[in-house]
């Protein structure tokens, strides 16, 4: 840290303060990642006890487009470590990217938006110090995550060399997205937009590496996720690809610093244009307001799910080339004679997970409005609490259902074109709709938490989403106890098109969602309005 | 006089903090009532209870003959509110926010909206993220003042306004009073309360410490007097109601209780008055008397700052 009076003055103090602010948050990310690593390590060692089992896995899943799209490049599958890396590296890169982007944006654009940066910058603090402190904080988190993953893998019995390389590859991805988020925080004018932009970059990186690994061409090298996965831990043990990540991790913050010098405090790079002097007729009700506040985010999610659906649907053509009929494949894909249907059922469940995440984010918007104080003037008008909450929940419920429909339709159309079976389009839309009740249970859980435990609602609701994601991706292949997966609403949804849809479980899930929504509404009616 | 707001024994706790501790508040219909107290005294908490945003732990709260918690929506149709700390939606323009809040409230006068935008010099096309604190406050003020309400609840509405805008605001409050509407004006700016309010309530640590009309309260305050006499004044210190006497030959300065004024002046005439100045009692002094004991040796020059900070 600079000791002179330069643009970086105060970075050290700010970093110490940021560490204090995140003294719970960052350790939770690192510990969560380490626990997930230990689960992956022990789970895979239990399933693949013999070389024959590994060989069977190699012959089926290792060449399955769905597994490659959701995992990593099929290399090193003759070792358990290689299998762990193949199956879980993508999920860990997602964890690292989420940790890095939320950390950086929280300490840069979000502080700036709230006016805290102005207060800090008016003291003896240099222009670049807040950015530098945020990047340094996130980098420390990435290093801690890398070490945590390495230790967790090594102590659960995987070779230590590969373990720490795997950890380093995930940490390196986190460093890259630390830089991406740092740039996004300069370009956009709000924390929400900065997170959206960084998430979009991650989505593009994920698609690039999926295409590259499935088609076996060089596209993976255009993706930071591809760089991390090119380390091939527990097989080739290559450290050199991570130099690409490190280079990006250095260049991106430098770019961010240059952008910072070309904008005003509080503003993005794009100057805001004047807006409407009067409100349209639509903006005259709580529902109109909720729609206005949430429509941008919904459009972003819709674009993401359509792109994902088109890509996943198109790969249905590759699945046909697969070897069929091996029992081991059922550990990853739902039981079905038809491999294409199995593949699409799995990718559809990914769409459902994303729709569930959207539903929770949209339902939690009510808490964001309340915590920021923006709910107060609205609730001081002739707008009842139930109606106000219902408006945000209506957007969450209708929006998540719409996402499932467009995501399923995109996947169905692409798959229909790739496989040459026109009926697939309709079947996948139907299959996506079958997930609506389960996704609504997640929205209901967020609503119930909002009403009953408002201060903890966001953390607990996202923990529920994380649980459902882990269970949906891994519970079946690791033979976890039934109750573990039964606690997830998605487990109660038949895997259409591989399984037939049933009305019973759908009605049950809808009833659970209704009870949760009612509990949230009742709780909110009885409690104080809580601002932060 | 009918009652617009009636609060007695109001208690509100947040965890172990007792924010309101048996607060009383009576506001008559058609009056402009000043709700005074330093930061953290419980003004905003009281207002949030009155709006049904917080639930009272104990006490009786009536607002426009209704229960603010159970009849919130029906009561809100009849009132307009300006929060103390106005936060708006960053991507929504000021004009849109005004329209939205006006429509949600119910009654809303577009002509008055246009007048108010001009009077408060507010550009309605700007997104709220680009507004200053004062401009955000103007958005809330315009939305409230353009609506047709019986009761206006204004929580420190001028804390971000410049003096010109403050003058415009005072005109608006006088217009509301002229129209027979009730205003609850929370403030820690005493000059504002003195200029606008019929009655005031002063609270401290969640309790009402003083309530009444301005003249009643002034009665409780002291008048600062400076006198020059032909012969040096003696015996002043022994008079009841004389405080802080500083005598220097033929000049004397002291504070006198309002009800002791008559006797003091009578006493002074015996020494041949050459000049006599008296500064009228202000709420500020009353305020300082109530809060001053927290201040170490409250120096008159610094004390008002301390109260405001």
mmCIF file of C-alpha atoms in Angstrom, chain A residues 113 189-190 272-281 283-286 289 292-293 369 372-374 376-385 525-529 531, chain B residues 12 14 48 51-55 69 72-73 76-77 79 81 83 87-93 95-97 99-101 103-106 113 124-127 129-130:
data_model
loop_
_atom_site.group_PDB
_atom_site.id
_atom_site.type_symbol
_atom_site.label_atom_id
_atom_site.label_comp_id
_atom_site.label_asym_id
_atom_site.label_seq_id
_atom_site.Cartn_x
_atom_site.Cartn_y
_atom_site.Cartn_z
ATOM 1 C CA UNK A 113 -24.891 4.169 -4.948
ATOM 2 C CA UNK A 189 -24.550 3.185 -12.754
ATOM 3 C CA UNK A 190 -26.115 0.763 -10.269
ATOM 4 C CA UNK A 272 -28.443 9.231 -17.926
ATOM 5 C CA UNK A 273 -30.963 10.687 -20.343
ATOM 6 C CA UNK A 274 -33.988 12.704 -19.219
ATOM 7 C CA UNK A 275 -37.020 10.518 -18.644
ATOM 8 C CA UNK A 276 -40.765 11.006 -18.694
ATOM 9 C CA UNK A 277 -42.059 14.098 -16.870
ATOM 10 C CA UNK A 278 -45.326 12.316 -16.097
ATOM 11 C CA UNK A 279 -46.152 8.691 -15.383
ATOM 12 C CA UNK A 280 -47.963 6.510 -17.883
ATOM 13 C CA UNK A 281 -51.347 5.116 -16.910
ATOM 14 C CA UNK A 283 -47.696 3.281 -13.259
ATOM 15 C CA UNK A 284 -50.645 3.965 -11.027
ATOM 16 C CA UNK A 285 -51.059 0.840 -8.953
ATOM 17 C CA UNK A 286 -48.847 -1.309 -6.721
ATOM 18 C CA UNK A 289 -44.942 -0.223 -9.772
ATOM 19 C CA UNK A 292 -41.934 -1.331 -13.628
ATOM 20 C CA UNK A 293 -39.261 -2.132 -11.043
ATOM 21 C CA UNK A 369 -37.948 -2.140 -1.202
ATOM 22 C CA UNK A 372 -34.253 0.741 1.536
ATOM 23 C CA UNK A 373 -37.210 2.755 2.856
ATOM 24 C CA UNK A 374 -38.900 2.947 -0.540
ATOM 25 C CA UNK A 376 -42.652 3.482 3.337
ATOM 26 C CA UNK A 377 -44.110 6.282 1.161
ATOM 27 C CA UNK A 378 -46.104 3.704 -0.812
ATOM 28 C CA UNK A 379 -47.528 2.041 2.285
ATOM 29 C CA UNK A 380 -48.385 5.486 3.667
ATOM 30 C CA UNK A 381 -50.795 5.895 0.745
ATOM 31 C CA UNK A 382 -54.081 4.041 0.429
ATOM 32 C CA UNK A 383 -52.155 0.881 -0.467
ATOM 33 C CA UNK A 384 -52.614 -2.044 1.873
ATOM 34 C CA UNK A 385 -49.683 -4.190 2.889
ATOM 35 C CA UNK A 525 -49.448 -7.904 8.122
ATOM 36 C CA UNK A 526 -48.565 -8.397 11.759
ATOM 37 C CA UNK A 527 -45.048 -7.049 11.938
ATOM 38 C CA UNK A 528 -43.345 -3.662 11.910
ATOM 39 C CA UNK A 529 -41.947 -2.191 8.746
ATOM 40 C CA UNK A 531 -35.778 -0.392 7.287
ATOM 41 C CA UNK B 12 -42.635 1.284 21.375
ATOM 42 C CA UNK B 14 -36.972 -2.149 19.574
ATOM 43 C CA UNK B 48 -44.534 5.632 11.756
ATOM 44 C CA UNK B 51 -49.152 5.701 9.861
ATOM 45 C CA UNK B 52 -49.556 2.068 10.891
ATOM 46 C CA UNK B 53 -46.072 1.213 9.659
ATOM 47 C CA UNK B 54 -45.034 0.252 13.175
ATOM 48 C CA UNK B 55 -47.239 -1.423 15.728
ATOM 49 C CA UNK B 69 -52.905 -0.112 12.603
ATOM 50 C CA UNK B 72 -54.453 1.932 7.800
ATOM 51 C CA UNK B 73 -55.653 1.960 4.198
ATOM 52 C CA UNK B 76 -54.261 6.822 4.380
ATOM 53 C CA UNK B 77 -56.832 7.958 1.817
ATOM 54 C CA UNK B 79 -53.753 11.897 4.765
ATOM 55 C CA UNK B 81 -47.097 12.046 4.203
ATOM 56 C CA UNK B 83 -40.954 11.029 5.109
ATOM 57 C CA UNK B 87 -35.607 7.404 -0.764
ATOM 58 C CA UNK B 88 -36.924 7.034 -4.300
ATOM 59 C CA UNK B 89 -36.607 4.432 -7.037
ATOM 60 C CA UNK B 90 -33.317 5.200 -8.820
ATOM 61 C CA UNK B 91 -34.544 4.521 -12.357
ATOM 62 C CA UNK B 92 -37.903 6.301 -12.033
ATOM 63 C CA UNK B 93 -38.162 10.033 -12.741
ATOM 64 C CA UNK B 95 -42.457 13.271 -12.228
ATOM 65 C CA UNK B 96 -43.325 9.598 -12.391
ATOM 66 C CA UNK B 97 -42.816 9.156 -8.653
ATOM 67 C CA UNK B 99 -47.814 10.718 -10.179
ATOM 68 C CA UNK B 100 -47.453 7.259 -8.710
ATOM 69 C CA UNK B 101 -47.689 8.394 -5.088
ATOM 70 C CA UNK B 103 -52.544 8.048 -7.658
ATOM 71 C CA UNK B 104 -51.894 5.558 -4.868
ATOM 72 C CA UNK B 105 -53.044 8.093 -2.307
ATOM 73 C CA UNK B 106 -56.313 8.654 -4.136
ATOM 74 C CA UNK B 113 -48.986 19.533 -9.288
ATOM 75 C CA UNK B 124 -39.647 16.155 -13.233
ATOM 76 C CA UNK B 125 -37.756 14.463 -16.075
ATOM 77 C CA UNK B 126 -34.692 13.560 -14.050
ATOM 78 C CA UNK B 127 -34.226 10.034 -12.762
ATOM 79 C CA UNK B 129 -30.715 8.575 -8.790
ATOM 80 C CA UNK B 130 -29.507 11.963 -10.028
#
